[in-house]
PDB file of C-alpha atoms in Angstrom:
ATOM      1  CA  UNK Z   1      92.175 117.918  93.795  1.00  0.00           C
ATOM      2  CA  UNK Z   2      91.036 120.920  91.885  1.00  0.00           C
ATOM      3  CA  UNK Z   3      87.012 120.878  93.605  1.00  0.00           C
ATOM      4  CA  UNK Z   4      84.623 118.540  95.336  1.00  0.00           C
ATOM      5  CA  UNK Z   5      82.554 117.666  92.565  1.00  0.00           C
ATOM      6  CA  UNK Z   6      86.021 116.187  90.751  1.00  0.00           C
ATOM      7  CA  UNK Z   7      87.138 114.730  94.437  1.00  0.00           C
ATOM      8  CA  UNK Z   8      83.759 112.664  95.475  1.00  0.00           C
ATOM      9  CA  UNK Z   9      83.889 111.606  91.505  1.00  0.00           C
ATOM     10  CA  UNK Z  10      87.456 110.259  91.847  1.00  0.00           C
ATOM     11  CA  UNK Z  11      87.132 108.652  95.121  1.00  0.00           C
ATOM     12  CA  UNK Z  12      86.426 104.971  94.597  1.00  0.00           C
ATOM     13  CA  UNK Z  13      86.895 102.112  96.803  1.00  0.00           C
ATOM     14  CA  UNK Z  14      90.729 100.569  97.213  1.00  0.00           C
ATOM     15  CA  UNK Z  15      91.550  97.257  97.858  1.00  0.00           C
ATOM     16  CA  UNK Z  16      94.862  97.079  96.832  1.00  0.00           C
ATOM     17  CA  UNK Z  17      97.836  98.957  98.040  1.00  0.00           C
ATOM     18  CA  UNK Z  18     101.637  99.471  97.145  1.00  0.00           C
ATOM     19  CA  UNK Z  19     103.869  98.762 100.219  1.00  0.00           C
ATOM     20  CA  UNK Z  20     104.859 102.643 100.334  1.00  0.00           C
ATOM     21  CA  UNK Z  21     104.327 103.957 103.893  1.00  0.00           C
ATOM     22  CA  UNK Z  22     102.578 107.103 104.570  1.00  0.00           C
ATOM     23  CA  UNK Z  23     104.370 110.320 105.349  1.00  0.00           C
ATOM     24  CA  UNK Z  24     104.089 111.762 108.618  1.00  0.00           C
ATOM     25  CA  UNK Z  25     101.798 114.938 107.504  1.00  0.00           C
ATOM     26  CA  UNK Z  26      99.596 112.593 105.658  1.00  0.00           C
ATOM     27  CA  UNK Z  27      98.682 110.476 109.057  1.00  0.00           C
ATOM     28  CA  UNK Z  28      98.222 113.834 110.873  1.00  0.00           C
ATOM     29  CA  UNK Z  29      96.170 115.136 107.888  1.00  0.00           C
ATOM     30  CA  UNK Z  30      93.955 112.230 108.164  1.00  0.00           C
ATOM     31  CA  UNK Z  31      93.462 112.510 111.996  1.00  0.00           C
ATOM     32  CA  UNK Z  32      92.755 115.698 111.619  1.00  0.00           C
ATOM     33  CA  UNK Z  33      89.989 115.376 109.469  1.00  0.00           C
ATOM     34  CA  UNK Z  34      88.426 112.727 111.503  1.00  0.00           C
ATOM     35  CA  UNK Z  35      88.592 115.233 114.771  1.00  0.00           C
ATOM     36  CA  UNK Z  36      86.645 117.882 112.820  1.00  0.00           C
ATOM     37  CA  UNK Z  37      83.981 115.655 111.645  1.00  0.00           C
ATOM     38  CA  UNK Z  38      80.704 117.565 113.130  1.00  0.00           C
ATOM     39  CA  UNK Z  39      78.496 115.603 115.315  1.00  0.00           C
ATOM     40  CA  UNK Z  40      75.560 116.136 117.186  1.00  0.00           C
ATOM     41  CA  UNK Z  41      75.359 118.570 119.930  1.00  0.00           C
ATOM     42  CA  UNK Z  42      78.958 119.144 119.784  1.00  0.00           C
ATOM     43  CA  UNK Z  43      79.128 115.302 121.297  1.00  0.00           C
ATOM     44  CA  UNK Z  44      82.184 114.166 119.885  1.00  0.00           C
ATOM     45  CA  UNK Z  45      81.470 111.253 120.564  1.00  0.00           C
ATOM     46  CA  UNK Z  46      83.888 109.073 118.619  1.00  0.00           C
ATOM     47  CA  UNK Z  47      87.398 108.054 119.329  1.00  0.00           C
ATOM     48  CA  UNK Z  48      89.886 106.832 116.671  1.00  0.00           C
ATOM     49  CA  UNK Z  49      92.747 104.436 116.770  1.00  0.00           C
ATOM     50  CA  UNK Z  50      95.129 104.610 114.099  1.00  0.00           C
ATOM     51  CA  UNK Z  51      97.127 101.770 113.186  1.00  0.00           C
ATOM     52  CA  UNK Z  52     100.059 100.904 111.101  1.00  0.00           C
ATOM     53  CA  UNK Z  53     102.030  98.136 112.714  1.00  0.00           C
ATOM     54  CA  UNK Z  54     101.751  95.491 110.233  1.00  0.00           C
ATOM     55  CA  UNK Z  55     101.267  92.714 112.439  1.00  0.00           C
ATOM     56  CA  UNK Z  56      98.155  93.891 113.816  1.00  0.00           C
ATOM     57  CA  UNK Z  57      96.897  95.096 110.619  1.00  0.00           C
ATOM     58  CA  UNK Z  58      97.557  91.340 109.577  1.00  0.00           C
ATOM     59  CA  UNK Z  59      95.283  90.171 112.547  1.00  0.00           C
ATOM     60  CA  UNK Z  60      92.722  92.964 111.896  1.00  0.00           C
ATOM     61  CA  UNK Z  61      92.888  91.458 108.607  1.00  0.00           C
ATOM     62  CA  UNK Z  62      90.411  88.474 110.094  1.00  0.00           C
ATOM     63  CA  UNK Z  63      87.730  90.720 111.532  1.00  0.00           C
ATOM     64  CA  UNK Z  64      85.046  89.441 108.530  1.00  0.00           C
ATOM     65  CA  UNK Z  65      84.252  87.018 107.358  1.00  0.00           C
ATOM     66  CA  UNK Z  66      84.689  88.260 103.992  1.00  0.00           C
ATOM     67  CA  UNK Z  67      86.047  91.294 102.261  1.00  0.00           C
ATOM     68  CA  UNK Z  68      89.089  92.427 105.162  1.00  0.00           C
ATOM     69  CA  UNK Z  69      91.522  90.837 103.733  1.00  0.00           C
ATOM     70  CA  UNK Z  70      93.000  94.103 101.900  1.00  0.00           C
ATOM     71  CA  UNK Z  71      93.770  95.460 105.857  1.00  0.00           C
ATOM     72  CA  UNK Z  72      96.671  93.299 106.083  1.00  0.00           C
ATOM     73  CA  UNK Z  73      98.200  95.812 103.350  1.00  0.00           C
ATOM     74  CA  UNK Z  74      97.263  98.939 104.647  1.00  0.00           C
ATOM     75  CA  UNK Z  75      99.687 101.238 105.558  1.00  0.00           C
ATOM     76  CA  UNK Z  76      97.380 102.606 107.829  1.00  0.00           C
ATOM     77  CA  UNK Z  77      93.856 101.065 109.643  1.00  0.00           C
ATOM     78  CA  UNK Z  78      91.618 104.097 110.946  1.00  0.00           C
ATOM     79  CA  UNK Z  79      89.499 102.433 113.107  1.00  0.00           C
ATOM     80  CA  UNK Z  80      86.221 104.283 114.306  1.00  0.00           C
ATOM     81  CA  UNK Z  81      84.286 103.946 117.399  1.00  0.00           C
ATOM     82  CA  UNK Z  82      81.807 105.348 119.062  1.00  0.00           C
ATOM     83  CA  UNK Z  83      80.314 106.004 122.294  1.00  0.00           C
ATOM     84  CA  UNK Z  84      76.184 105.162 122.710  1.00  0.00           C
ATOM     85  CA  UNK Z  85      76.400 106.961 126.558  1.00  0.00           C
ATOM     86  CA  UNK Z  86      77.652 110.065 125.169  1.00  0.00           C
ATOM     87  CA  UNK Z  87      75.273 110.307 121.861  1.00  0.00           C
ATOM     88  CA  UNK Z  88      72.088 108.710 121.137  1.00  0.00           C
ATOM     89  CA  UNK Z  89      73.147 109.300 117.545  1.00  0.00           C
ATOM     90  CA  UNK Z  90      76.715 108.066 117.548  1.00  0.00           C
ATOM     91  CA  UNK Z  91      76.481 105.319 114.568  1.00  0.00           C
ATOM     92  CA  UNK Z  92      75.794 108.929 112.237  1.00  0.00           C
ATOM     93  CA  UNK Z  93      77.922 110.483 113.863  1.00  0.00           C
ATOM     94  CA  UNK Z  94      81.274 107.799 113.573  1.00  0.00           C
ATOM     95  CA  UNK Z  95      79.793 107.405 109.925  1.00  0.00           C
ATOM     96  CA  UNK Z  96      80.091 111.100 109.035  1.00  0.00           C
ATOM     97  CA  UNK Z  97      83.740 110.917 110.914  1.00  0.00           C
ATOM     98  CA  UNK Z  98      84.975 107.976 108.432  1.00  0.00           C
ATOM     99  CA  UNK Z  99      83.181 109.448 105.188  1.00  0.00           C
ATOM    100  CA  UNK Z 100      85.669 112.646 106.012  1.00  0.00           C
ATOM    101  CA  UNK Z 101      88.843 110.288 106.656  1.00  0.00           C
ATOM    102  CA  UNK Z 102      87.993 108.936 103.032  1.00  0.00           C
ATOM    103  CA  UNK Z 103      87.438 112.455 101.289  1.00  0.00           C
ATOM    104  CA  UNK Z 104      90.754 113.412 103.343  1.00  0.00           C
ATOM    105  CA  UNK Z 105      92.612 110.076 101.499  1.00  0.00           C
ATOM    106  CA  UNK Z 106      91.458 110.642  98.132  1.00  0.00           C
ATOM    107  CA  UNK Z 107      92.513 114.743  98.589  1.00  0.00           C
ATOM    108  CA  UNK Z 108      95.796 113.372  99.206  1.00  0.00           C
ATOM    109  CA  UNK Z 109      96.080 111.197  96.197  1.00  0.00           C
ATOM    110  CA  UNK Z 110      95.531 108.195  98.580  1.00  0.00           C
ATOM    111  CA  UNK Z 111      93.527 105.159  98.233  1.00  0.00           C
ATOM    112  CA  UNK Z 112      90.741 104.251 100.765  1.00  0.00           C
ATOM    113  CA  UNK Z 113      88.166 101.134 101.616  1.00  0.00           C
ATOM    114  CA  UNK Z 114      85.577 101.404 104.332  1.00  0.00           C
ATOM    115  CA  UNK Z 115      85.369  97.974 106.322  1.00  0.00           C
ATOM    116  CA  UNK Z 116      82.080  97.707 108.077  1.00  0.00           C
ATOM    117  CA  UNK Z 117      82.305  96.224 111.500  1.00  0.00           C
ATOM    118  CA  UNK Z 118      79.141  96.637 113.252  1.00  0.00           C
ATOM    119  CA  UNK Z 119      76.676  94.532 112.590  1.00  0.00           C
ATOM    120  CA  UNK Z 120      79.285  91.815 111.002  1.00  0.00           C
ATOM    121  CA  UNK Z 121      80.856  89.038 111.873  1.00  0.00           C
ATOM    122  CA  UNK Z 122      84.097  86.777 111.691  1.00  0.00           C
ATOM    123  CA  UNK Z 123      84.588  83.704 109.477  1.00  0.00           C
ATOM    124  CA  UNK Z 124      84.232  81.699 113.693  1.00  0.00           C
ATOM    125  CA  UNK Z 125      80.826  83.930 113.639  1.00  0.00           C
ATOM    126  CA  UNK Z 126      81.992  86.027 116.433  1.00  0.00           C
ATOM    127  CA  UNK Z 127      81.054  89.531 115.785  1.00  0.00           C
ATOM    128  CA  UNK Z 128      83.201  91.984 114.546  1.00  0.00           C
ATOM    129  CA  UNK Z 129      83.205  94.583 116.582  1.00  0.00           C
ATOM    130  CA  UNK Z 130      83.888  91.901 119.348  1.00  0.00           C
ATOM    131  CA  UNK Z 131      86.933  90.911 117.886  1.00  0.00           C
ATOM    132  CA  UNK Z 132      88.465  94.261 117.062  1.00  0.00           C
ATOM    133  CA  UNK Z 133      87.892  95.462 120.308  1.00  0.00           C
ATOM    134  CA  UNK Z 134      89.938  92.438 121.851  1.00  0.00           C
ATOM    135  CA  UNK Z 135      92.986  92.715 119.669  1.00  0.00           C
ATOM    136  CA  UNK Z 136      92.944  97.140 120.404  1.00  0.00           C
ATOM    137  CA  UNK Z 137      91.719  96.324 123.615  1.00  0.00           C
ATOM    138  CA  UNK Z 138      88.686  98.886 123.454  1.00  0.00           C
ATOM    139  CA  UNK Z 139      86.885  99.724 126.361  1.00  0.00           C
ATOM    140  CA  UNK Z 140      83.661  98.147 126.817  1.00  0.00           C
ATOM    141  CA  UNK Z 141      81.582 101.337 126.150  1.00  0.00           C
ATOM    142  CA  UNK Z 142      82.810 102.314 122.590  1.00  0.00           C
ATOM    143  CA  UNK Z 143      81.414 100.784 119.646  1.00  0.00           C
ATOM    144  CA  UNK Z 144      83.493  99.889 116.843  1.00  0.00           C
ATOM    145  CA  UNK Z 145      81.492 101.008 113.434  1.00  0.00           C
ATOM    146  CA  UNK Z 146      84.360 100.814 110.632  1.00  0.00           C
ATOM    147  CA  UNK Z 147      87.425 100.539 110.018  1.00  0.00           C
ATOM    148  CA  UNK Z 148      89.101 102.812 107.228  1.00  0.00           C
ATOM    149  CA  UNK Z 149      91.758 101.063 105.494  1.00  0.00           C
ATOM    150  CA  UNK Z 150      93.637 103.451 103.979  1.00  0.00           C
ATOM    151  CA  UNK Z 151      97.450 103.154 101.728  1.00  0.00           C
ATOM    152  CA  UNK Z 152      99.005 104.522  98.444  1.00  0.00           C
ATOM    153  CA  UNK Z 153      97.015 103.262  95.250  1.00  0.00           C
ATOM    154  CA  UNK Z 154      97.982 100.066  94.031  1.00  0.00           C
ATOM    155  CA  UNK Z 155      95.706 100.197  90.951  1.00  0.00           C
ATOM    156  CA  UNK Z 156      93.907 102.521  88.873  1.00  0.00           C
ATOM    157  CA  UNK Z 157      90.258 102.929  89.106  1.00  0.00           C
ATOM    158  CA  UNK Z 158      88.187 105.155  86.548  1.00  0.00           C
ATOM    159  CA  UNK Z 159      85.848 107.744  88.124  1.00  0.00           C
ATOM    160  CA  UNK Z 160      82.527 107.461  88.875  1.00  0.00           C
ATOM    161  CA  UNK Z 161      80.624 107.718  85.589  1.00  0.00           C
ATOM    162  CA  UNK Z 162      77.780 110.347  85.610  1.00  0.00           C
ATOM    163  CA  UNK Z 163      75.674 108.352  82.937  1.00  0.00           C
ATOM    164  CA  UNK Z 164      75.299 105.602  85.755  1.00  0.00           C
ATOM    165  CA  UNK Z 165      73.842 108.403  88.290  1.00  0.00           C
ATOM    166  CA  UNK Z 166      70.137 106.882  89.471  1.00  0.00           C
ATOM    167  CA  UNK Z 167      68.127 110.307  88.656  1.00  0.00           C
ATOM    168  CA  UNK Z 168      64.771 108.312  89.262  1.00  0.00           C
ATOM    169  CA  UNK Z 169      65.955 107.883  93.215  1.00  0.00           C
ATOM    170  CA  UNK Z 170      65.300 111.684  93.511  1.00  0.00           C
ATOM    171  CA  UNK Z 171      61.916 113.053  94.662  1.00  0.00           C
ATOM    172  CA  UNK Z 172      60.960 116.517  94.223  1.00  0.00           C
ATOM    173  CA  UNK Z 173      58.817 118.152  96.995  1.00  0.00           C
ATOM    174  CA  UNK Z 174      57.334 114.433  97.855  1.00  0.00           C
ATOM    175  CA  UNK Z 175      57.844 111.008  97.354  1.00  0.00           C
ATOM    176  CA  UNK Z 176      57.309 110.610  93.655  1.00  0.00           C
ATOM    177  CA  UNK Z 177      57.268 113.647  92.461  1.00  0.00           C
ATOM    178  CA  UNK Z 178      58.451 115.174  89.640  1.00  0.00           C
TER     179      UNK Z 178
END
């Protein structure tokens, strides 16, 4: 990517994937940026699990009721938890960590799709993060907040277009200013 205004402008939301796996240097690449996400207080409060066995991206395929199906394709499942003892402020924190994993994909020429799991539920109504942590078996004390599905491109999206950008949501100095 040749800057970050052309990288956040190119990274869009992928739901579909090619079967290619990932190279070796891209998993690391993408670990890496999720271990130098900042976080409050030097916490580091999040832990990741990176997955590409394709059976248990299948099952974490069923961890919403809607809009998870994509995982089962995947080559790769970054899911991102988060301990509450360690950081009062861990749900920012694991959110900052899977906003970087995405940036990382799309620098890469990868495509990416954030799955929320906190706060959602399966299609038996058993919530997500529930279910995740039973089939990674995740300790008790870390939250699960998303997962990152994550593969090569299996379509082409158009960037985001700059005549859609919501100037009136900015405020200048106060709420309603201008």
């Amino acid at each position: 990517m040749e800057n970050f205004s052309e990288l956040i402008k190119n990274r869009r939301s992928m739901r579909k994937f090619t079967e290619e796996e990932l190279s070796q240097e891209q998993v690391v690449a993408l670990l890496k940026a999720a271990l130098m996400a900042p976080t409050s207080k030097r916490s580091n409060c999040w832990q990741f699990i990176a997955v590409d066995d394709k059976e248990v991206l299948k099952e974490l395929a069923h961890c919403k009721e809607q809009a998870s199906s994509f995982i089962a394709d995947a080559a790769l499942a970054v899911v991102v938890t988060g301990d509450p003892l360690a950081s009062d402020v861990w749900i920012e924190d694991t959110a900052i960590a899977s906003v970087l994993i995405q940036l990382q994909a799309e620098d890469l020429g990868l495509g990416s799709c954030w799955v929320q799991i906190r706060e959602r539920y399966t299609a038996s109504g058993m919530p997500s993060d529930e279910f995740v942590r039973g089939v990674l078996d995740i300790p008790l004390q870390l939250q699960v907040l998303s997962i990152i599905a994550i593969g090569h491109k299996g379509m082409e999206r158009k960037p985001f277009d700059e005549a859609h950008l919501q100037w009136e949501k900015i405020h200048i100095n106060k709420f309603g200013g201008k």
